[in-house]
Each structure stands twice: as C-alpha cells, then as structure tokens.
Amino acid sequence: MKGILKIIDIINDRIGKIVSYITLIYTFLVIFEVIMRYIFNSPTIWSAELTYYLFGIQWLIAGAYDVLYDKHIKVDIIAEKFSKRTKAIADLFGALFFFLFIGTMFYHSLILGWEDMLIGKRSFSIWGPPIWPVELCIALGAFLLLLQGFAKVIRDISIVREGGEYK
Amino acid sequence: MIVIAPLIMLAALLVLIGLGVPMAWAMGGVGSLFTIFLWGPDSLFGIVGRTMGWVGNFTILAVPLFILMSVILEKVDLAEDLFDAVYKWAGGLRGGLAVATIIVCTNLAAMTGIVAGAIVAMGVVALPAMRKRQYDKQMSVGSILAGGTLGILIPPSIIIVTYALFSGLSVGKLLIGGIIPGLLLSGMYIVYIIVRCFIQKDLCPAPPKEERASWGEKITSLRNIILPCLLIIAVLGAIFSGIATPTEAAGVGAVGSIICGLVLRRLTWKKLYEACMSTMTLSTYIMWIILSATFFAQVFTATGGIDLVSGIITALPFGKYGILAIMLLILLVLGMFIDSFGIIAICVPIFMPIITAFKFDPLWFGVLFNITMQIAYISPPFGYSLFALKAVAPPDVTTKDVLMSAIPFIAIQLICLLLIIFFPQIGIWLPNLMLK
C-alpha cells in the first residue's frame, strides 16, 4: 500500500510541475493578442478562447497538486488544537463531502465529454474548436483529485488505527 | 423541509469549515448533498456546466496574470530597492523609516495584488532596519501591518477582480475605484506616524546627520525602481483609459515584470519557474473555491436561502445606514476567519439584492467591502496579516506586540471607512470619469 501511495504522490507532483508551465503559455498568448490587435490591427479569432481554456485546464488538473501540498485554503483556528488522531478523524469526515463533490464531477464530466466526443461537438464561437477535450480535462482533474484524496484517506485511517503514519 | 433547508445548509457548512475541511470541498460537498436531497442525484450534472462556465471566462484570467506579475516583482527583490530609495529621500525626518515603510507598501500594493508578499518583504527588510534605529516596537510593526494590507484596495487587486465578477460590476471601474481611497488611507497612516513622532520625540529617532544620504546617492537609488514604476503607470493607465481590458492590462503587467527582471539581471530560469509554480498553486485554490462557492450559492438560492437571509436583514428596523453597518459587520467578522474569496462568493449574491433594494451604489459598496476586508486582515486575534508578520518577525517581537500594534491603525481604517460612507465621491468619482 505504501508503494501505491508513493506512486500517487509522484504522479501528481510531476503532473503539477508540467502544467505549471502553462502559466507562461497563456501569459504570452495574451500579449500576442495585444500586439496583434493594437499594433498590427489584426486580432485573431482564436487566441482569447485558447487562452482561457489553457488556464482552465491548468487549474482543473493542478487541483490534485494543491491537495498533495496542502495548499487548499481552510480555517484551522479550531482544528489546530486537535490531536493528530482527532484531526485525522475530522479529515475523514470531511473526505465524505470531498468524494461526493469530486466523484460527481468526475462521473458527469466523463459522460458529457464522451458523448460530445462521439458527436464531435464544437464550441459556439467563430473559431469553434472541439469542446470535448476541455470537458475530458475536467474528468482528468477530478480523477487525479480522487487519487490524491484516496491517498489522504488511507493515511488518515492509518493514523486513526495505529497512531502511525504512512509516508 | 424546504423552509429549514437553507439553515441546515449554512449550519453544515460552518461545522465542516470549523473542523478544518478545505473550504472548496466543504462548499462543493454540501452543495452536492443538498442537490441530491432536494432534486435527486440526476440534477448533479449541472456541476459540469458550472465548471465549464468558469473555464470559459476571459475576465478571470486577470487573476493569475496579476499574481504572476506580483510574484515575479517579489522574486527580483524590488522591495529592498524601493525601501532603500524612499528612506534615502526621507532624509532627516523623524519616523522616516516608518513613513518609508508605508510609501513602499503603497508602491508594492500598486505592483502586486497579494497581501502576504508585501508583509513578508517588509518584515524582512524594514523591520530589522527600524529595530536597529531603536524605533518603538509597536510603531514599526504597526506600520508594516497597515501598509502591507493596502494591496487589497490599491489596484491591481485580485480580490477586487473576484468581487467584480461576482457582483457583475465592471472590473476596470472597481479597480480604479480603489486608487483614491487607497492613497487616502496611506496618507492618513503617514500623517499619524509623523504627528506621533513629532509629539513623542524619542519614539522613532531621526538618523544622525552623517548617515543621511547625499543628493548623488538619492538620485542613484532611483535607478532600479524607475522601470517598475513606469510599469504601474502603464497597467493602470491602460485600464483607466479603457484602451485595454483588465485581463490584457494584467498580461502586459506580467510580461512587463519579466522584462523588468531581465533588465535588472535578477530574473533566472529558476526564479521564473518558481513564479509559475506559485502562480499555479495560488490561482488553482482560488478557482476551486470560486467554483465550489458558486455551486453552493446556486443551491442555496434555489432553496430560498438568499431570499431568507436578505429578507431578514432588510426587515431589520435599523434604517438604511443601520443595515449598511450590519452588512459591513458581517463581512468584518467573516473576514477574520474565512478566506476573502469564499466570503465574496457567498456574501455578494446575498448582499446584492439588499444593495439594490436600498438604492446603494454597488460600486461604492465595493470600495467599502475592500476597506472592511483590510480591517479584518489586521484585526486581532485571527487577522491574516498578523500571522504573516509574526512568522517573519524577529523573536523579540511577541504576539502581544503584534496584536497591540494593529489597534491605532484599525482606528485609522475605521475613520477612512466612515469618510467614504459619508463622502461617497472619494470612492466613485474617479471610476465614473472612465469612459466605459
């Protein structure tokens, strides 16, 4: 089990590092469009849409990276007074809501993305790129979150049962 | 069931947040649970549409772009150059370092949209300098707390961008609306410091004559800060004139900050990568909170929760300004505990109908909102800035020092809030000059 948890950590760490470079791509796309529009007076029909899809894909996929490094904002005024074991129990309770929310997201985005892929659905803009890759990215992001959430649950259970911790 | 559903929803949310569950999962989970209870599991597919809505939003891109700009300018150590320059220009002024801190923070606030950066930078640069000159401990700490928190109000502020998205107001107008109140607040801090140092002569001693900078040194100290200052003017000018959208202006700011870093020869690949990484982790948690909060708010609205809460507030027999005070008080209390993005996502949909019902100017309320958030950030005992500063302060600065030092500055913020309540023009004059 320890091996599996380690692999999940590594997967999300690497994927997070890779998608962090998307920041540079969308930044330069915004500037590219500014230059095209204001200097060459020939705005593109695709850059704005591509830019926000890229940012969307980044934060969807990096959600799991933020879970791995505990970056999601929480209020720990009360929780910080808990013992390690109580904290783990509280987190396990919270995990029920996490899995309900993210599980729902995974299931429905996978179905929608799959169906839209089969009919080749496109976005309604003039550029009109296929929309299903973005929908499938929601599913991918949710899947990675579920993996990382699973790893956290196993670690919390081991804290509750043995007082020890899987690293 | 339907009548008490919104109350159970709020209670469940509070319990989960209290237990330390990340806000995004608490709001998303409670939203999902109540969707199942009220409309059955099939209705849950709406969540994908919500997500696609946020993915397909061009304006929200201003958030990561402003963050990238902030992080890069922070990585190239501009705070030190700014502090050095402002201090040299302050010359023999008593309390000069504390005044310099406020001026530097005002400038940093105009370059960055995040609070923690300015507090940490000043805590590392300005605090030791003030301790060395035997400045009063509370005055030194207080000036950093107050100044560092200006980033919420002075554009570019990612909190203002988010507020604008949720209230449906113009992002550009709200950003510009922060300028005059921000400068007013910063000016009030400076006046307070100068007056107190004038009255209590040994509070913040002036530097001895031989240590004051010559004119040559003063001029050279400006060298490194000219470019970033031009960048601020370009970004704000583009937004104000309406030439560029806030997102485009943010993009110019981000690339401009990369260019500044290269010109100063301080930006390495490693720093650029780290900047991308922190931009990603920050904007990711913000987006997940925004997404789950809109989902929560949607379900909450559908259960009649918004009508219920805004109905209760509207029916209170306190008159127009009493209700305004209650709304600001709610924001202040929430702001001491909960992340500002979560507050915006939950409170703005509840408050908007009240604001319309009482014919308050929503733009003006936006400015009040941002000042209230600033007060919450430095309010004892849980204010965010207090923790950020305590973490980097030298060990002889106790928690009690940090808490006590905030109090006079909170009083100044309250005065500023009252000024804008009774003279709304301070907040809305400049944005109303804009074309669109």
GROMACS .gro file of N, CA and C in nm, chain A residues 9-125:
model
  351
    9ASP      N    1   0.154   1.010  -0.517
    9ASP     CA    2   0.222   1.138  -0.486
    9ASP      C    3   0.310   1.180  -0.603
   10ILE      N    4   0.387   1.084  -0.653
   10ILE     CA    5   0.481   1.118  -0.760
   10ILE      C    6   0.406   1.162  -0.885
   11ILE      N    7   0.299   1.087  -0.918
   11ILE     CA    8   0.220   1.123  -1.038
   11ILE      C    9   0.173   1.268  -1.028
   12ASN      N   10   0.109   1.302  -0.915
   12ASN     CA   11   0.053   1.437  -0.905
   12ASN      C   12   0.160   1.545  -0.894
   13ASP      N   13   0.273   1.509  -0.834
   13ASP     CA   14   0.382   1.605  -0.825
   13ASP      C   15   0.436   1.637  -0.965
   14ARG      N   16   0.461   1.530  -1.044
   14ARG     CA   17   0.515   1.551  -1.179
   14ARG      C   18   0.414   1.626  -1.268
   15ILE      N   19   0.289   1.581  -1.264
   15ILE     CA   20   0.188   1.646  -1.349
   15ILE      C   21   0.175   1.793  -1.311
   16GLY      N   22   0.175   1.823  -1.180
   16GLY     CA   23   0.167   1.961  -1.135
   16GLY      C   24   0.283   2.043  -1.190
   17LYS      N   25   0.403   1.984  -1.185
   17LYS     CA   26   0.521   2.057  -1.235
   17LYS      C   27   0.508   2.085  -1.384
   18ILE      N   28   0.456   1.985  -1.456
   18ILE     CA   29   0.443   2.005  -1.602
   18ILE      C   30   0.340   2.114  -1.632
   19VAL      N   31   0.221   2.106  -1.570
   19VAL     CA   32   0.119   2.204  -1.607
   19VAL      C   33   0.152   2.344  -1.556
   20SER      N   34   0.249   2.357  -1.464
   20SER     CA   35   0.283   2.492  -1.418
   20SER      C   36   0.337   2.576  -1.534
   21TYR      N   37   0.397   2.510  -1.635
   21TYR     CA   38   0.450   2.586  -1.750
   21TYR      C   39   0.338   2.648  -1.835
   22ILE      N   40   0.216   2.596  -1.820
   22ILE     CA   41   0.105   2.654  -1.896
   22ILE      C   42   0.091   2.803  -1.863
   23THR      N   43   0.129   2.841  -1.738
   23THR     CA   44   0.125   2.982  -1.698
   23THR      C   45   0.195   3.070  -1.802
   24LEU      N   46   0.316   3.027  -1.843
   24LEU     CA   47   0.391   3.107  -1.940
   24LEU      C   48   0.319   3.112  -2.074
   25ILE      N   49   0.260   2.998  -2.114
   25ILE     CA   50   0.195   2.994  -2.246
   25ILE      C   51   0.078   3.091  -2.251
   26TYR      N   52  -0.010   3.086  -2.150
   26TYR     CA   53  -0.125   3.177  -2.162
   26TYR      C   54  -0.085   3.323  -2.143
   27THR      N   55   0.017   3.347  -2.061
   27THR     CA   56   0.064   3.486  -2.047
   27THR      C   57   0.109   3.541  -2.183
   28PHE      N   58   0.189   3.462  -2.254
   28PHE     CA   59   0.239   3.512  -2.382
   28PHE      C   60   0.129   3.516  -2.488
   29LEU      N   61   0.029   3.428  -2.476
   29LEU     CA   62  -0.085   3.437  -2.568
   29LEU      C   63  -0.160   3.568  -2.552
   30VAL      N   64  -0.178   3.610  -2.425
   30VAL     CA   65  -0.249   3.737  -2.400
   30VAL      C   66  -0.172   3.851  -2.465
   31ILE      N   67  -0.038   3.850  -2.446
   31ILE     CA   68   0.045   3.955  -2.503
   31ILE      C   69   0.045   3.949  -2.656
   32PHE      N   70   0.050   3.826  -2.707
   32PHE     CA   71   0.046   3.807  -2.852
   32PHE      C   72  -0.079   3.874  -2.910
   33GLU      N   73  -0.193   3.851  -2.843
   33GLU     CA   74  -0.319   3.908  -2.891
   33GLU      C   75  -0.316   4.062  -2.879
   34VAL      N   76  -0.260   4.112  -2.769
   34VAL     CA   77  -0.250   4.257  -2.751
   34VAL      C   78  -0.168   4.317  -2.867
   35ILE      N   79  -0.056   4.251  -2.899
   35ILE     CA   80   0.030   4.301  -3.007
   35ILE      C   81  -0.044   4.294  -3.141
   36MET      N   82  -0.109   4.181  -3.167
   36MET     CA   83  -0.181   4.165  -3.293
   36MET      C   84  -0.290   4.271  -3.307
   37ARG      N   85  -0.362   4.296  -3.197
   37ARG     CA   86  -0.476   4.386  -3.206
   37ARG      C   87  -0.434   4.532  -3.212
   38TYR      N   88  -0.342   4.571  -3.120
   38TYR     CA   89  -0.316   4.714  -3.108
   38TYR      C   90  -0.203   4.760  -3.199
   39ILE      N   91  -0.114   4.670  -3.236
   39ILE     CA   92  -0.003   4.714  -3.322
   39ILE      C   93  -0.029   4.678  -3.467
   40PHE      N   94  -0.071   4.553  -3.492
   40PHE     CA   95  -0.092   4.513  -3.631
   40PHE      C   96  -0.239   4.525  -3.674
   41ASN      N   97  -0.322   4.561  -3.576
   41ASN     CA   98  -0.463   4.583  -3.607
   41ASN      C   99  -0.530   4.461  -3.671
   42SER      N  100  -0.481   4.341  -3.638
   42SER     CA  101  -0.547   4.222  -3.693
   42SER      C  102  -0.568   4.118  -3.583
   43PRO      N  103  -0.673   4.140  -3.499
   43PRO     CA  104  -0.699   4.048  -3.390
   43PRO      C  105  -0.729   3.907  -3.442
   44THR      N  106  -0.691   3.808  -3.363
   44THR     CA  107  -0.719   3.670  -3.405
   44THR      C  108  -0.855   3.628  -3.349
   45ILE      N  109  -0.915   3.525  -3.411
   45ILE     CA  110  -1.044   3.478  -3.359
   45ILE      C  111  -1.025   3.370  -3.255
   46TRP      N  112  -0.902   3.320  -3.242
   46TRP     CA  113  -0.885   3.201  -3.157
   46TRP      C  114  -0.813   3.226  -3.026
   47SER      N  115  -0.737   3.338  -3.017
   47SER     CA  116  -0.644   3.343  -2.903
   47SER      C  117  -0.716   3.356  -2.768
   48ALA      N  118  -0.820   3.441  -2.758
   48ALA     CA  119  -0.886   3.458  -2.629
   48ALA      C  120  -0.940   3.324  -2.580
   49GLU      N  121  -1.005   3.251  -2.671
   49GLU     CA  122  -1.067   3.124  -2.631
   49GLU      C  123  -0.960   3.023  -2.589
   50LEU      N  124  -0.855   3.014  -2.669
   50LEU     CA  125  -0.747   2.921  -2.635
   50LEU      C  126  -0.686   2.957  -2.500
   51THR      N  127  -0.671   3.089  -2.476
   51THR     CA  128  -0.609   3.134  -2.351
   51THR      C  129  -0.689   3.088  -2.231
   52TYR      N  130  -0.821   3.111  -2.233
   52TYR     CA  131  -0.894   3.072  -2.112
   52TYR      C  132  -0.911   2.921  -2.099
   53TYR      N  133  -0.911   2.850  -2.210
   53TYR     CA  134  -0.912   2.703  -2.199
   53TYR      C  135  -0.784   2.654  -2.133
   54LEU      N  136  -0.671   2.715  -2.173
   54LEU     CA  137  -0.543   2.672  -2.115
   54LEU      C  138  -0.541   2.695  -1.964
   55PHE      N  139  -0.587   2.814  -1.922
   55PHE     CA  140  -0.589   2.840  -1.778
   55PHE      C  141  -0.684   2.743  -1.708
   56GLY      N  142  -0.800   2.719  -1.771
   56GLY     CA  143  -0.896   2.626  -1.713
   56GLY      C  144  -0.836   2.487  -1.695
   57ILE      N  145  -0.770   2.439  -1.800
   57ILE     CA  146  -0.708   2.306  -1.793
   57ILE      C  147  -0.606   2.302  -1.681
   58GLN      N  148  -0.530   2.413  -1.668
   58GLN     CA  149  -0.428   2.416  -1.563
   58GLN      C  150  -0.489   2.402  -1.423
   59TRP      N  151  -0.587   2.487  -1.392
   59TRP     CA  152  -0.637   2.479  -1.254
   59TRP      C  153  -0.719   2.354  -1.228
   60LEU      N  154  -0.780   2.300  -1.332
   60LEU     CA  155  -0.853   2.174  -1.312
   60LEU      C  156  -0.755   2.062  -1.276
   61ILE      N  157  -0.646   2.054  -1.351
   61ILE     CA  158  -0.552   1.945  -1.330
   61ILE      C  159  -0.466   1.967  -1.205
   62ALA      N  160  -0.437   2.094  -1.176
   62ALA     CA  161  -0.349   2.122  -1.061
   62ALA      C  162  -0.422   2.113  -0.927
   63GLY      N  163  -0.553   2.093  -0.929
   63GLY     CA  164  -0.627   2.079  -0.803
   63GLY      C  165  -0.566   1.971  -0.715
   64ALA      N  166  -0.526   1.860  -0.778
   64ALA     CA  167  -0.468   1.748  -0.703
   64ALA      C  168  -0.331   1.784  -0.648
   65TYR      N  169  -0.254   1.863  -0.725
   65TYR     CA  170  -0.123   1.908  -0.678
   65TYR      C  171  -0.140   1.990  -0.550
   66ASP      N  172  -0.243   2.076  -0.549
   66ASP     CA  173  -0.269   2.158  -0.431
   66ASP      C  174  -0.312   2.072  -0.312
   67VAL      N  175  -0.380   1.958  -0.339
   67VAL     CA  176  -0.415   1.869  -0.228
   67VAL      C  177  -0.288   1.804  -0.174
   68LEU      N  178  -0.202   1.759  -0.266
   68LEU     CA  179  -0.078   1.692  -0.226
   68LEU      C  180   0.004   1.782  -0.134
   69TYR      N  181   0.017   1.910  -0.169
   69TYR     CA  182   0.098   2.001  -0.087
   69TYR      C  183   0.014   2.086   0.008
   70ASP      N  184  -0.109   2.045   0.029
   70ASP     CA  185  -0.195   2.107   0.130
   70ASP      C  186  -0.210   2.258   0.109
   71LYS      N  187  -0.236   2.297  -0.016
   71LYS     CA  188  -0.246   2.440  -0.049
   71LYS      C  189  -0.391   2.489  -0.050
   72HIS      N  190  -0.487   2.397  -0.043
   72HIS     CA  191  -0.627   2.443  -0.045
   72HIS      C  192  -0.659   2.512   0.088
   73ILE      N  193  -0.724   2.629   0.077
   73ILE     CA  194  -0.744   2.713   0.195
   73ILE      C  195  -0.845   2.651   0.290
   74LYS      N  196  -0.809   2.648   0.416
   74LYS     CA  197  -0.902   2.603   0.519
   74LYS      C  198  -0.886   2.690   0.641
   75VAL      N  199  -0.982   2.679   0.732
   75VAL     CA  200  -0.979   2.759   0.854
   75VAL      C  201  -0.934   2.665   0.965
   76ASP      N  202  -0.811   2.682   1.015
   76ASP     CA  203  -0.768   2.583   1.115
   76ASP      C  204  -0.756   2.640   1.256
   77ILE      N  205  -0.839   2.742   1.285
   77ILE     CA  206  -0.834   2.801   1.420
   77ILE      C  207  -0.871   2.698   1.525
   78ILE      N  208  -0.979   2.621   1.497
   78ILE     CA  209  -1.020   2.518   1.593
   78ILE      C  210  -0.939   2.391   1.569
   79ALA      N  211  -0.926   2.354   1.441
   79ALA     CA  212  -0.864   2.226   1.408
   79ALA      C  213  -0.720   2.218   1.455
   80GLU      N  214  -0.654   2.333   1.472
   80GLU     CA  215  -0.512   2.329   1.508
   80GLU      C  216  -0.495   2.287   1.654
   81LYS      N  217  -0.604   2.294   1.733
   81LYS     CA  218  -0.597   2.249   1.872
   81LYS      C  219  -0.624   2.099   1.885
   82PHE      N  220  -0.668   2.035   1.774
   82PHE     CA  221  -0.697   1.891   1.778
   82PHE      C  222  -0.568   1.812   1.794
   83SER      N  223  -0.581   1.691   1.852
   83SER     CA  224  -0.467   1.599   1.849
   83SER      C  225  -0.456   1.546   1.706
   84LYS      N  226  -0.346   1.481   1.677
   84LYS     CA  227  -0.324   1.431   1.542
   84LYS      C  228  -0.435   1.331   1.503
   85ARG      N  229  -0.476   1.252   1.603
   85ARG     CA  230  -0.576   1.150   1.575
   85ARG      C  231  -0.713   1.215   1.550
   86THR      N  232  -0.751   1.309   1.636
   86THR     CA  233  -0.879   1.379   1.616
   86THR      C  234  -0.881   1.449   1.481
   87LYS      N  235  -0.767   1.509   1.446
   87LYS     CA  236  -0.756   1.578   1.317
   87LYS      C  237  -0.782   1.480   1.203
   88ALA      N  238  -0.723   1.360   1.215
   88ALA     CA  239  -0.741   1.260   1.110
   88ALA      C  240  -0.888   1.219   1.100
   89ILE      N  241  -0.954   1.206   1.217
   89ILE     CA  242  -1.096   1.168   1.214
   89ILE      C  243  -1.179   1.278   1.147
   90ALA      N  244  -1.150   1.405   1.184
   90ALA     CA  245  -1.222   1.516   1.122
   90ALA      C  246  -1.199   1.518   0.971
   91ASP      N  247  -1.076   1.491   0.930
   91ASP     CA  248  -1.046   1.491   0.786
   91ASP      C  249  -1.117   1.378   0.715
   92LEU      N  250  -1.130   1.263   0.782
   92LEU     CA  251  -1.202   1.150   0.721
   92LEU      C  252  -1.349   1.187   0.701
   93PHE      N  253  -1.406   1.256   0.800
   93PHE     CA  254  -1.544   1.302   0.787
   93PHE      C  255  -1.556   1.399   0.669
   94GLY      N  256  -1.463   1.493   0.661
   94GLY     CA  257  -1.464   1.589   0.550
   94GLY      C  258  -1.447   1.519   0.417
   95ALA      N  259  -1.372   1.406   0.417
   95ALA     CA  260  -1.346   1.335   0.292
   95ALA      C  261  -1.476   1.284   0.228
   96LEU      N  262  -1.577   1.253   0.312
   96LEU     CA  263  -1.706   1.208   0.256
   96LEU      C  264  -1.760   1.314   0.160
   97PHE      N  265  -1.751   1.441   0.202
   97PHE     CA  266  -1.802   1.550   0.120
   97PHE      C  267  -1.715   1.572  -0.003
   98PHE      N  268  -1.584   1.557   0.018
   98PHE     CA  269  -1.491   1.569  -0.093
   98PHE      C  270  -1.524   1.466  -0.202
   99PHE      N  271  -1.542   1.340  -0.160
   99PHE     CA  272  -1.566   1.236  -0.260
   99PHE      C  273  -1.702   1.252  -0.328
  100LEU      N  274  -1.801   1.300  -0.252
  100LEU     CA  275  -1.932   1.325  -0.312
  100LEU      C  276  -1.921   1.430  -0.421
  101PHE      N  277  -1.852   1.540  -0.388
  101PHE     CA  278  -1.839   1.653  -0.481
  101PHE      C  279  -1.754   1.616  -0.602
  102ILE      N  280  -1.635   1.566  -0.577
  102ILE     CA  281  -1.542   1.538  -0.687
  102ILE      C  282  -1.585   1.413  -0.764
  103GLY      N  283  -1.641   1.315  -0.693
  103GLY     CA  284  -1.691   1.195  -0.761
  103GLY      C  285  -1.800   1.231  -0.861
  104THR      N  286  -1.893   1.316  -0.816
  104THR     CA  287  -1.999   1.365  -0.904
  104THR      C  288  -1.941   1.432  -1.028
  105MET      N  289  -1.843   1.516  -1.002
  105MET     CA  290  -1.783   1.592  -1.109
  105MET      C  291  -1.716   1.497  -1.210
  106PHE      N  292  -1.646   1.398  -1.159
  106PHE     CA  293  -1.577   1.301  -1.244
  106PHE      C  294  -1.678   1.228  -1.332
  107TYR      N  295  -1.781   1.172  -1.268
  107TYR     CA  296  -1.880   1.090  -1.339
  107TYR      C  297  -1.948   1.170  -1.450
  108HIS      N  298  -2.000   1.287  -1.413
  108HIS     CA  299  -2.078   1.363  -1.512
  108HIS      C  300  -1.992   1.424  -1.622
  109SER      N  301  -1.870   1.467  -1.588
  109SER     CA  302  -1.787   1.526  -1.694
  109SER      C  303  -1.737   1.417  -1.788
  110LEU      N  304  -1.715   1.296  -1.735
  110LEU     CA  305  -1.670   1.186  -1.820
  110LEU      C  306  -1.780   1.151  -1.921
  111ILE      N  307  -1.904   1.140  -1.872
  111ILE     CA  308  -2.014   1.106  -1.962
  111ILE      C  309  -2.035   1.214  -2.067
  112LEU      N  310  -2.036   1.341  -2.019
  112LEU     CA  311  -2.060   1.451  -2.113
  112LEU      C  312  -1.948   1.459  -2.216
  113GLY      N  313  -1.822   1.449  -2.168
  113GLY     CA  314  -1.708   1.458  -2.258
  113GLY      C  315  -1.712   1.344  -2.361
  114TRP      N  316  -1.746   1.225  -2.318
  114TRP     CA  317  -1.751   1.108  -2.405
  114TRP      C  318  -1.858   1.127  -2.513
  115GLU      N  319  -1.978   1.169  -2.468
  115GLU     CA  320  -2.089   1.188  -2.564
  115GLU      C  321  -2.055   1.296  -2.665
  116ASP      N  322  -1.997   1.407  -2.615
  116ASP     CA  323  -1.964   1.517  -2.705
  116ASP      C  324  -1.854   1.478  -2.802
  117MET      N  325  -1.766   1.386  -2.758
  117MET     CA  326  -1.661   1.341  -2.847
  117MET      C  327  -1.722   1.260  -2.961
  118LEU      N  328  -1.819   1.175  -2.927
  118LEU     CA  329  -1.881   1.090  -3.029
  118LEU      C  330  -1.954   1.174  -3.135
  119ILE      N  331  -2.021   1.281  -3.092
  119ILE     CA  332  -2.092   1.363  -3.191
  119ILE      C  333  -2.003   1.477  -3.243
  120GLY      N  334  -1.878   1.484  -3.194
  120GLY     CA  335  -1.784   1.587  -3.240
  120GLY      C  336  -1.833   1.728  -3.212
  121LYS      N  337  -1.885   1.751  -3.091
  121LYS     CA  338  -1.941   1.882  -3.058
  121LYS      C  339  -1.833   1.990  -3.054
  122ARG      N  340  -1.869   2.107  -3.111
  122ARG     CA  341  -1.775   2.219  -3.112
  122ARG      C  342  -1.828   2.335  -3.029
  123SER      N  343  -1.737   2.427  -2.994
  123SER     CA  344  -1.781   2.543  -2.917
  123SER      C  345  -1.857   2.638  -3.010
  124PHE      N  346  -1.938   2.727  -2.950
  124PHE     CA  347  -2.026   2.812  -3.031
  124PHE      C  348  -1.956   2.935  -3.088
  125SER      N  349  -1.826   2.950  -3.063
  125SER     CA  350  -1.758   3.070  -3.109
  125SER      C  351  -1.731   3.063  -3.260
   0.00000   0.00000   0.00000
